[in-house]
PDB file of C-alpha atoms and ligand atoms in Angstrom:
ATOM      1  CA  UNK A  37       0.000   0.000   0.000  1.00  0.00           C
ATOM      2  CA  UNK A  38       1.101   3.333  -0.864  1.00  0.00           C
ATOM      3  CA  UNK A  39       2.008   6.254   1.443  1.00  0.00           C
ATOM      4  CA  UNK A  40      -0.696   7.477   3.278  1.00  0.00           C
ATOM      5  CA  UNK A  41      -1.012  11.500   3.873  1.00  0.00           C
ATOM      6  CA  UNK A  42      -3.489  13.717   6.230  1.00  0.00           C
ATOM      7  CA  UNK A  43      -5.873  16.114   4.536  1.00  0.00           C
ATOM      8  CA  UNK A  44      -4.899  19.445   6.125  1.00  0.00           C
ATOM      9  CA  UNK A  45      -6.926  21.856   7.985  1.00  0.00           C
ATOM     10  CA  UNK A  46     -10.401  19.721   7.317  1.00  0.00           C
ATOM     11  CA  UNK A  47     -11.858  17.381   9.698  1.00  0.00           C
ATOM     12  CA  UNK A  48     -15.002  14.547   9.241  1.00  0.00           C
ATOM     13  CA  UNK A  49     -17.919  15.215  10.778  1.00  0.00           C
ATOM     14  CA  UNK A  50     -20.443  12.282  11.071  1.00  0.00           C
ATOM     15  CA  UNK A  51     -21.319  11.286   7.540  1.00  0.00           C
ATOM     16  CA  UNK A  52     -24.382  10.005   6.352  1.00  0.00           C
ATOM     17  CA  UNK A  53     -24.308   7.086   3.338  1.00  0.00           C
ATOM     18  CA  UNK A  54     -24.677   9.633   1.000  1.00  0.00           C
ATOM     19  CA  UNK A  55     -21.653  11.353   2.003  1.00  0.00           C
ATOM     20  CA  UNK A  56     -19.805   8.271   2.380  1.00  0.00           C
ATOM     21  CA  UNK A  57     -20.894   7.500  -1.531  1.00  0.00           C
ATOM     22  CA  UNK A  58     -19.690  11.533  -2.697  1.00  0.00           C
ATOM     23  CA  UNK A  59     -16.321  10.609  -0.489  1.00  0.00           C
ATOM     24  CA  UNK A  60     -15.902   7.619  -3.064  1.00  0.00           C
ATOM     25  CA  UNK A  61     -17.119   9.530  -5.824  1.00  0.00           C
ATOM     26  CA  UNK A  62     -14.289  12.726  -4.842  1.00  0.00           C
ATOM     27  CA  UNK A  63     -11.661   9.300  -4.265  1.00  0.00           C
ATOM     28  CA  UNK A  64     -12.598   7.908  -7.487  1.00  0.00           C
ATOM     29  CA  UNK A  65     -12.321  10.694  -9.359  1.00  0.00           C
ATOM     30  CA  UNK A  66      -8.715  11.850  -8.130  1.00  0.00           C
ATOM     31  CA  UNK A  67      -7.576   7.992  -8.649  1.00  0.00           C
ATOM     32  CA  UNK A  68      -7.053   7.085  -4.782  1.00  0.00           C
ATOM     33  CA  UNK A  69      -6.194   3.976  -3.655  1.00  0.00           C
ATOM     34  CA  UNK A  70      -6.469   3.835  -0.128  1.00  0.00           C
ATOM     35  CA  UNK A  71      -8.377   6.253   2.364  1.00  0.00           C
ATOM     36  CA  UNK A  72      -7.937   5.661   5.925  1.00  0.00           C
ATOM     37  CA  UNK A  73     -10.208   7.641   8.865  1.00  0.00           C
ATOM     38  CA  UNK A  74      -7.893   8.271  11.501  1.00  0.00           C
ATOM     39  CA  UNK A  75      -8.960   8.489  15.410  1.00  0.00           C
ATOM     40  CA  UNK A  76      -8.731  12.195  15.359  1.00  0.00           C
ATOM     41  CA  UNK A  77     -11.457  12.507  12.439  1.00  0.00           C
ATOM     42  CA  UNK A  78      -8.690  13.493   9.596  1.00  0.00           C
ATOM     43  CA  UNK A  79      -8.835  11.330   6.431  1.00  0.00           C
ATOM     44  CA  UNK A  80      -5.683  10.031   4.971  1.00  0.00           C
ATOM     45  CA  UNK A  81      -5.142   9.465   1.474  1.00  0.00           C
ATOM     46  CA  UNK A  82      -2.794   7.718  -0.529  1.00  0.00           C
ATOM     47  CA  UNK A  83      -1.951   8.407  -4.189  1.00  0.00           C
ATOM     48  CA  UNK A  84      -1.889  12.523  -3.598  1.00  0.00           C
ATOM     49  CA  UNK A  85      -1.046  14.229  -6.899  1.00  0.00           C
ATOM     50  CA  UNK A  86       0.795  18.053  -5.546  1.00  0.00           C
ATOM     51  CA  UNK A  87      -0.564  19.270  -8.823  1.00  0.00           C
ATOM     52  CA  UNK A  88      -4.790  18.031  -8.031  1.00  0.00           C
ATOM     53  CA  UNK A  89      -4.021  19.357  -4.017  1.00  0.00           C
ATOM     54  CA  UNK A  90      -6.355  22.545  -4.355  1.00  0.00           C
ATOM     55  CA  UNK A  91      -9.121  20.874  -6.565  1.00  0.00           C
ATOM     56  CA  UNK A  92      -9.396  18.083  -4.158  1.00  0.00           C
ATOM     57  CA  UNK A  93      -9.274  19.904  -1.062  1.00  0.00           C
ATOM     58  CA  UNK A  94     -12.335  21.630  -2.872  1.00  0.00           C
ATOM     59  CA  UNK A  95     -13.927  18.914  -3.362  1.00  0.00           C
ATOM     60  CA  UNK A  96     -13.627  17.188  -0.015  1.00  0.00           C
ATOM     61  CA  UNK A  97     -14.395  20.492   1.962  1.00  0.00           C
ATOM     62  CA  UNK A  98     -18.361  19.321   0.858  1.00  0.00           C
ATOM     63  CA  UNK A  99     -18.106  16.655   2.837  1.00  0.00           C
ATOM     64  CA  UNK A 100     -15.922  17.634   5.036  1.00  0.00           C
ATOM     65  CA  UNK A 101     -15.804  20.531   8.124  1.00  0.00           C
ATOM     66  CA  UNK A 102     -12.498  22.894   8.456  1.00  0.00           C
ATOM     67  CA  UNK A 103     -10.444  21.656  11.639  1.00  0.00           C
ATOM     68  CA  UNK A 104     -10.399  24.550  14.321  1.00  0.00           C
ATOM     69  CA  UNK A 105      -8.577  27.308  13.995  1.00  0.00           C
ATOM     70  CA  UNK A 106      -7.847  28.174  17.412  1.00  0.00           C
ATOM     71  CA  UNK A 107      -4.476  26.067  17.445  1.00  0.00           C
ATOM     72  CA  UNK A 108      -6.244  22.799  19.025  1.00  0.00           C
ATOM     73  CA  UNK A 109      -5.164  20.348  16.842  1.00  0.00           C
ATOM     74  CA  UNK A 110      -7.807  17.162  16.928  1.00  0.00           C
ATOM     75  CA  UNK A 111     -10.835  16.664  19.068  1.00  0.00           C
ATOM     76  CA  UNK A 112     -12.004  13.032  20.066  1.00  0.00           C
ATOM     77  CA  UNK A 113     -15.507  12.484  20.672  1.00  0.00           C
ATOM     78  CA  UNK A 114     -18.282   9.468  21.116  1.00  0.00           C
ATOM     79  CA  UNK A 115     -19.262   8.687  17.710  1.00  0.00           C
ATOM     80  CA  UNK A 116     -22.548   9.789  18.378  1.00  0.00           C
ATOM     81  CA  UNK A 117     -24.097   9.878  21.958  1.00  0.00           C
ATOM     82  CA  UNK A 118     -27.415   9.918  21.280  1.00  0.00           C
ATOM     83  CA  UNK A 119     -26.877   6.165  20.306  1.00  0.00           C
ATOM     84  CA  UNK A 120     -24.931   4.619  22.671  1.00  0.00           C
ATOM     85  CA  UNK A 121     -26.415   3.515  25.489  1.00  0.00           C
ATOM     86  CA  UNK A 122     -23.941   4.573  28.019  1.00  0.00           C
ATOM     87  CA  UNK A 123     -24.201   8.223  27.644  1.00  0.00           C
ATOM     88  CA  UNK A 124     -24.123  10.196  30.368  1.00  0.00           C
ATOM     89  CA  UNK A 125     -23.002  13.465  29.113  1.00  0.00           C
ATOM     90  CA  UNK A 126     -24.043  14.806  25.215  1.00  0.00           C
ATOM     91  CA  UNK A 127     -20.748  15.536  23.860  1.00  0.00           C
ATOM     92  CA  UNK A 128     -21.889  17.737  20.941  1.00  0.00           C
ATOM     93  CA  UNK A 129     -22.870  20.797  22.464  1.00  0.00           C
ATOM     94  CA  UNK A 130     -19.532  21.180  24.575  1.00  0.00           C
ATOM     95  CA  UNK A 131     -16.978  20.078  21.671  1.00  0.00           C
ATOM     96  CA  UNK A 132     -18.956  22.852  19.388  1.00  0.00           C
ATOM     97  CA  UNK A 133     -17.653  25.111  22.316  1.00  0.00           C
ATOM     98  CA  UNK A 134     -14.520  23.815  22.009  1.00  0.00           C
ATOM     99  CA  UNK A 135     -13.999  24.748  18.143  1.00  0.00           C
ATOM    100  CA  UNK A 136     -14.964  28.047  18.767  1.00  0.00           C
ATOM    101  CA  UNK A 137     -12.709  28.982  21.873  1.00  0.00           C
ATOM    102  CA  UNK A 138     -10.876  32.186  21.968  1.00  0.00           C
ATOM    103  CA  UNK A 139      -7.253  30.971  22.353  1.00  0.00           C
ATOM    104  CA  UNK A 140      -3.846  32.430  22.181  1.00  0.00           C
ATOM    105  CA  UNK A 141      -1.585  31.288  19.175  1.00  0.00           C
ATOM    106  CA  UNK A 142      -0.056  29.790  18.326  1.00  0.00           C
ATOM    107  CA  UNK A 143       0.344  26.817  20.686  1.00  0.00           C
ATOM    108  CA  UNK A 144       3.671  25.916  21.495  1.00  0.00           C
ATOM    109  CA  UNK A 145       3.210  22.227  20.345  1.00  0.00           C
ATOM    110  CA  UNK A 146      -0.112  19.856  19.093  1.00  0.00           C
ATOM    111  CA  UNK A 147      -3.120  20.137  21.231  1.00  0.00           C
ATOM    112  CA  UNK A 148      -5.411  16.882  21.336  1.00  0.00           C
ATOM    113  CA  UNK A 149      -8.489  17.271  22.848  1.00  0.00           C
ATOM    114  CA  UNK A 150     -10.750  14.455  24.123  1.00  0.00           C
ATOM    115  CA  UNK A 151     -14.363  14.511  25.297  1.00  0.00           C
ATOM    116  CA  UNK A 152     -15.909  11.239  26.148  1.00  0.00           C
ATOM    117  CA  UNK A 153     -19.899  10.985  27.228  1.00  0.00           C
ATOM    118  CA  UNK A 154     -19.432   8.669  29.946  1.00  0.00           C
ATOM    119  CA  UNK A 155     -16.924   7.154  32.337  1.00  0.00           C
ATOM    120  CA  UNK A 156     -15.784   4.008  30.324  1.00  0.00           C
ATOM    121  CA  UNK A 157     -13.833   7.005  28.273  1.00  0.00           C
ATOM    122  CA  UNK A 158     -13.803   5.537  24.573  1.00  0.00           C
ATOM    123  CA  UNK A 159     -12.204   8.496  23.535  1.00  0.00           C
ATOM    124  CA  UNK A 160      -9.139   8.231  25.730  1.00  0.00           C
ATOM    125  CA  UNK A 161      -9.173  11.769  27.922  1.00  0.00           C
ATOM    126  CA  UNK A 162      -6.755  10.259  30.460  1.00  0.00           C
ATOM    127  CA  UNK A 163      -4.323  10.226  27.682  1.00  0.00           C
ATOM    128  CA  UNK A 164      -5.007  13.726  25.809  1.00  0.00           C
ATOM    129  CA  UNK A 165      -3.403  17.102  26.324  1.00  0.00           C
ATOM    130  CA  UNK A 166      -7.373  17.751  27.598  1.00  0.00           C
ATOM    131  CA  UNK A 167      -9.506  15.463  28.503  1.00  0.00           C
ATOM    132  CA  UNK A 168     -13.150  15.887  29.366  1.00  0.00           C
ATOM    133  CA  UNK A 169     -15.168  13.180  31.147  1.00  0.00           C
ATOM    134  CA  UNK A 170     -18.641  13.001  32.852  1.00  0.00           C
ATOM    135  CA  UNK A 171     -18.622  12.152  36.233  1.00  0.00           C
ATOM    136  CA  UNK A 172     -22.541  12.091  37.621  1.00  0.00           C
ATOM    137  CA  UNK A 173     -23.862  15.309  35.050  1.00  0.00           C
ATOM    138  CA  UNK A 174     -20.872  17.292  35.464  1.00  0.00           C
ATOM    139  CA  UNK A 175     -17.828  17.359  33.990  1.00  0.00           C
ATOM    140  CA  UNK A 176     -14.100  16.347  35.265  1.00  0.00           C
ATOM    141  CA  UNK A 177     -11.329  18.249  33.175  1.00  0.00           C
ATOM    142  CA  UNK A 178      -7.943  16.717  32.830  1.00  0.00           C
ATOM    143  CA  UNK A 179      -4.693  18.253  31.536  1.00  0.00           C
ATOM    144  CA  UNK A 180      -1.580  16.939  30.414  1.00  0.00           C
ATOM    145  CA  UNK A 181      -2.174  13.206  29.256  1.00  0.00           C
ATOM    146  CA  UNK A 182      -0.263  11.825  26.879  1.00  0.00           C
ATOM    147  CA  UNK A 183      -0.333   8.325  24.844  1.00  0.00           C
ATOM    148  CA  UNK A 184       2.842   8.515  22.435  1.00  0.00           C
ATOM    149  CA  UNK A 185       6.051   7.714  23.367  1.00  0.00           C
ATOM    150  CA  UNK A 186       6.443   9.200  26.643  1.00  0.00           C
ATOM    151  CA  UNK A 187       2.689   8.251  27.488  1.00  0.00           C
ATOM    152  CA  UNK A 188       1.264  10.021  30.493  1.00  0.00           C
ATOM    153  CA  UNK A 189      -1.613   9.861  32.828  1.00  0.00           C
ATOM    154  CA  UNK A 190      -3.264  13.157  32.706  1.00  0.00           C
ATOM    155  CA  UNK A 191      -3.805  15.360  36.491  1.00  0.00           C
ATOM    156  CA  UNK A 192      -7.198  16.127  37.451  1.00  0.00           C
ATOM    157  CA  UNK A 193      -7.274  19.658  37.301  1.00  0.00           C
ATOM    158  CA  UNK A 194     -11.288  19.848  38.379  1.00  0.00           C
ATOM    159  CA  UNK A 195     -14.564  18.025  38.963  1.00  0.00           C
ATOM    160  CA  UNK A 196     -18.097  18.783  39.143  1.00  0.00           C
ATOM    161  CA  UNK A 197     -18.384  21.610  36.676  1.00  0.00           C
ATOM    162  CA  UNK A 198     -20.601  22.818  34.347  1.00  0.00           C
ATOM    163  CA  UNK A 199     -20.471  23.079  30.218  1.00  0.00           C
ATOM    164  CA  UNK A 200     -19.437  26.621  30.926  1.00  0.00           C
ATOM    165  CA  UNK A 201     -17.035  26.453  33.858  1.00  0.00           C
ATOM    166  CA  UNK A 202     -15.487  23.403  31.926  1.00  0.00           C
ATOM    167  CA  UNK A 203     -15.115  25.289  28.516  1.00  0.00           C
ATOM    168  CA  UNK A 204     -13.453  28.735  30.674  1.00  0.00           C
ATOM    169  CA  UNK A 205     -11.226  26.539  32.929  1.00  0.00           C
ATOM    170  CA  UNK A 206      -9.780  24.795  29.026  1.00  0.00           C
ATOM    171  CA  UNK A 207      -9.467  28.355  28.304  1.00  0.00           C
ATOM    172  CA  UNK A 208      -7.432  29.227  31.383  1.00  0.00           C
ATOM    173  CA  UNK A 209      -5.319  25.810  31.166  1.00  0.00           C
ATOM    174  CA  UNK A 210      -4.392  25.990  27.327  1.00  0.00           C
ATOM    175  CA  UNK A 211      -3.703  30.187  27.868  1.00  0.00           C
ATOM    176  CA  UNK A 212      -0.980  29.053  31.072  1.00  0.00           C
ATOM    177  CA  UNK A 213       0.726  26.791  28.700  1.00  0.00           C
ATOM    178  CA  UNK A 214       0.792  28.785  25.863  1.00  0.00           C
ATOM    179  CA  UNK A 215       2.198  31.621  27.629  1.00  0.00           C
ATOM    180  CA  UNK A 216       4.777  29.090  30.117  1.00  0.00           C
ATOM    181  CA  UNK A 217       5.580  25.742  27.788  1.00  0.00           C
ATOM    182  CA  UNK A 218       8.924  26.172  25.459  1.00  0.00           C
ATOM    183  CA  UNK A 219       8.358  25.805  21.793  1.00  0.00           C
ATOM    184  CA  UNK A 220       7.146  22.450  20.846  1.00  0.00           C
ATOM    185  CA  UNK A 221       6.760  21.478  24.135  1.00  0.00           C
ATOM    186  CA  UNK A 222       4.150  18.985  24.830  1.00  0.00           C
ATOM    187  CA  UNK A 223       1.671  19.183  27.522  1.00  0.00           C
ATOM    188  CA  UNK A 224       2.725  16.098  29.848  1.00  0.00           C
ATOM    189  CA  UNK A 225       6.017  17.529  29.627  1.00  0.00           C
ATOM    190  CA  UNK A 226       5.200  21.045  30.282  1.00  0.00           C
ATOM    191  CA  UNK A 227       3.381  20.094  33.400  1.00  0.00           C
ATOM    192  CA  UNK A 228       5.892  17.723  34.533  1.00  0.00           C
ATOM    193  CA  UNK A 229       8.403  20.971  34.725  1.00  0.00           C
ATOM    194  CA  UNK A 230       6.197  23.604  35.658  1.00  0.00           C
ATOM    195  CA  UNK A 231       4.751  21.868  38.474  1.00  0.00           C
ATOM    196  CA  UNK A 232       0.958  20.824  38.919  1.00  0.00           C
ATOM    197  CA  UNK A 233       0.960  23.542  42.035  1.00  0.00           C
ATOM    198  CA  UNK A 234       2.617  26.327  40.065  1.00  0.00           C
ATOM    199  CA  UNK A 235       0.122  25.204  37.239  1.00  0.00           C
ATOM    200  CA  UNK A 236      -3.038  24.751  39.593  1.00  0.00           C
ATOM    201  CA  UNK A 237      -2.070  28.458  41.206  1.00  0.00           C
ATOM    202  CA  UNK A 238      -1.875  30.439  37.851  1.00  0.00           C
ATOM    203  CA  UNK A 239      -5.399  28.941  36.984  1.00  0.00           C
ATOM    204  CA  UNK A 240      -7.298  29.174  39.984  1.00  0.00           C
ATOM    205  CA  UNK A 241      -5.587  32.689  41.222  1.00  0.00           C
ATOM    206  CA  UNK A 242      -6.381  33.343  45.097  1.00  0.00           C
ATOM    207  CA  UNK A 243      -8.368  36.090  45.591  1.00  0.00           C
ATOM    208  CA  UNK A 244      -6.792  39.080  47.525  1.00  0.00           C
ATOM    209  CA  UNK A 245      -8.274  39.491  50.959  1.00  0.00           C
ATOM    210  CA  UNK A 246     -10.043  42.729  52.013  1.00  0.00           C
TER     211      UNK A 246
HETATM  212  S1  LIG B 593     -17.376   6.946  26.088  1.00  0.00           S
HETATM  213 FE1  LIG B 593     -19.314   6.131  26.854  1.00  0.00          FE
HETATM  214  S2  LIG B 593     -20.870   7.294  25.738  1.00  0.00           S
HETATM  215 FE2  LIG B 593     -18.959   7.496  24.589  1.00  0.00          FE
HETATM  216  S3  LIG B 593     -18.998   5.838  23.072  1.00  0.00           S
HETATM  217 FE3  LIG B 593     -17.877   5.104  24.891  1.00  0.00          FE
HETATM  218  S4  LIG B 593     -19.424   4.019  26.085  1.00  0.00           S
HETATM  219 FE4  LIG B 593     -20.531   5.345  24.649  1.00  0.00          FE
END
């Protein structure tokens, strides 16, 4: 099998048959081999002419969503929560929120995002520079996970918060880091450095007594 390379900047959203058939149609058309959906919702192709690049990108962008531009790099989600069973949390509303952040850029390295709907965590958060996990109705936010090759249990930065106090304290995590971690420094890294109390007392600042 040939090469396989990411589509830039676009990302797959849930895609119904027909989609799926224009996919092939767009594939077909630009004589690829091999497509391959990755984890973090970017399609791979193989057989990438530089020369069809733009018209294909076209193409796919029908099916396809842009990828945010806010410097987080790849959000994991459930499939689809309203079908699974174990849901305990919709994911949908929340990782909306997340693509439209407000965030300082650039990031000094990749930023992978997971948000699972329930506690058997499909989506890995434990292992994500964010993760975002139900625990009861109410979110648990955890920073600094990592599964590569220095994998990383993520710290529990927070429990028992709500869409909005989850989406402000990502905010307040990924704007730390972006202002503290070297260049191309990853999350589990940064926070192994900085220190989770350093890193817990920039985001949660004391309030000054009267
Ligand atoms: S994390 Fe939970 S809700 Fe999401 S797909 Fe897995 S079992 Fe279903």
């Amino acid at each position: 099998m040939k090469k396989l390379h990411p589509i830039p900047n676009l990302q797959l959203p849930t895609l119904s048959i027909n989609d799926l058939e224009s996919l092939h149609t767009i594939c077909k058309e630009f004589n690829i081999e091999h497509i391959r959906l990755t984890p973090g919702n970017q399609l791979s192709l193989s057989n990438l002419d530089e020369a069809d690049n733009q018209a294909l990108i076209k193409k796919l962008s029908t099916v396809m969503k842009p990828m945010p531009t806010n410097g987080i790099t790849s959000i994991h989600t459930c499939a689809d929560c309203t079908t699974c069973d174990n849901t305990t949390l919709d994911t949908s509303q929340i990782t909306a929120q997340l693509e439209n952040l407000i965030l300082p850029t650039p990031m000094p390295a990749k930023i992978k995002v997971a948000v699972a709907g329930c506690k058997r965590c499909c989506t890995m958060p434990l292992v994500r520079d964010i993760g975002l996990t139900p625990i009861g109705k109410r979110w648990r936010l955890s920073f600094g996970g990592n599964g590569g090759r220095n994998p990383r249990i993520a710290d529990i930065i927070a429990e028992g918060l709500n869409e909005i106090e989850a989406i402000d304290l990502t905010r307040r995590c990924l704007v730390v880091y972006q202002k503290h971690a070297d260049r191309n420094m990853r999350t589990s890294a940064f926070i192994d450095k900085f220190g989770l109390i350093t890193f817990k007392d920039k985001i949660f600042p004391k309030k000054e007594s009267s």
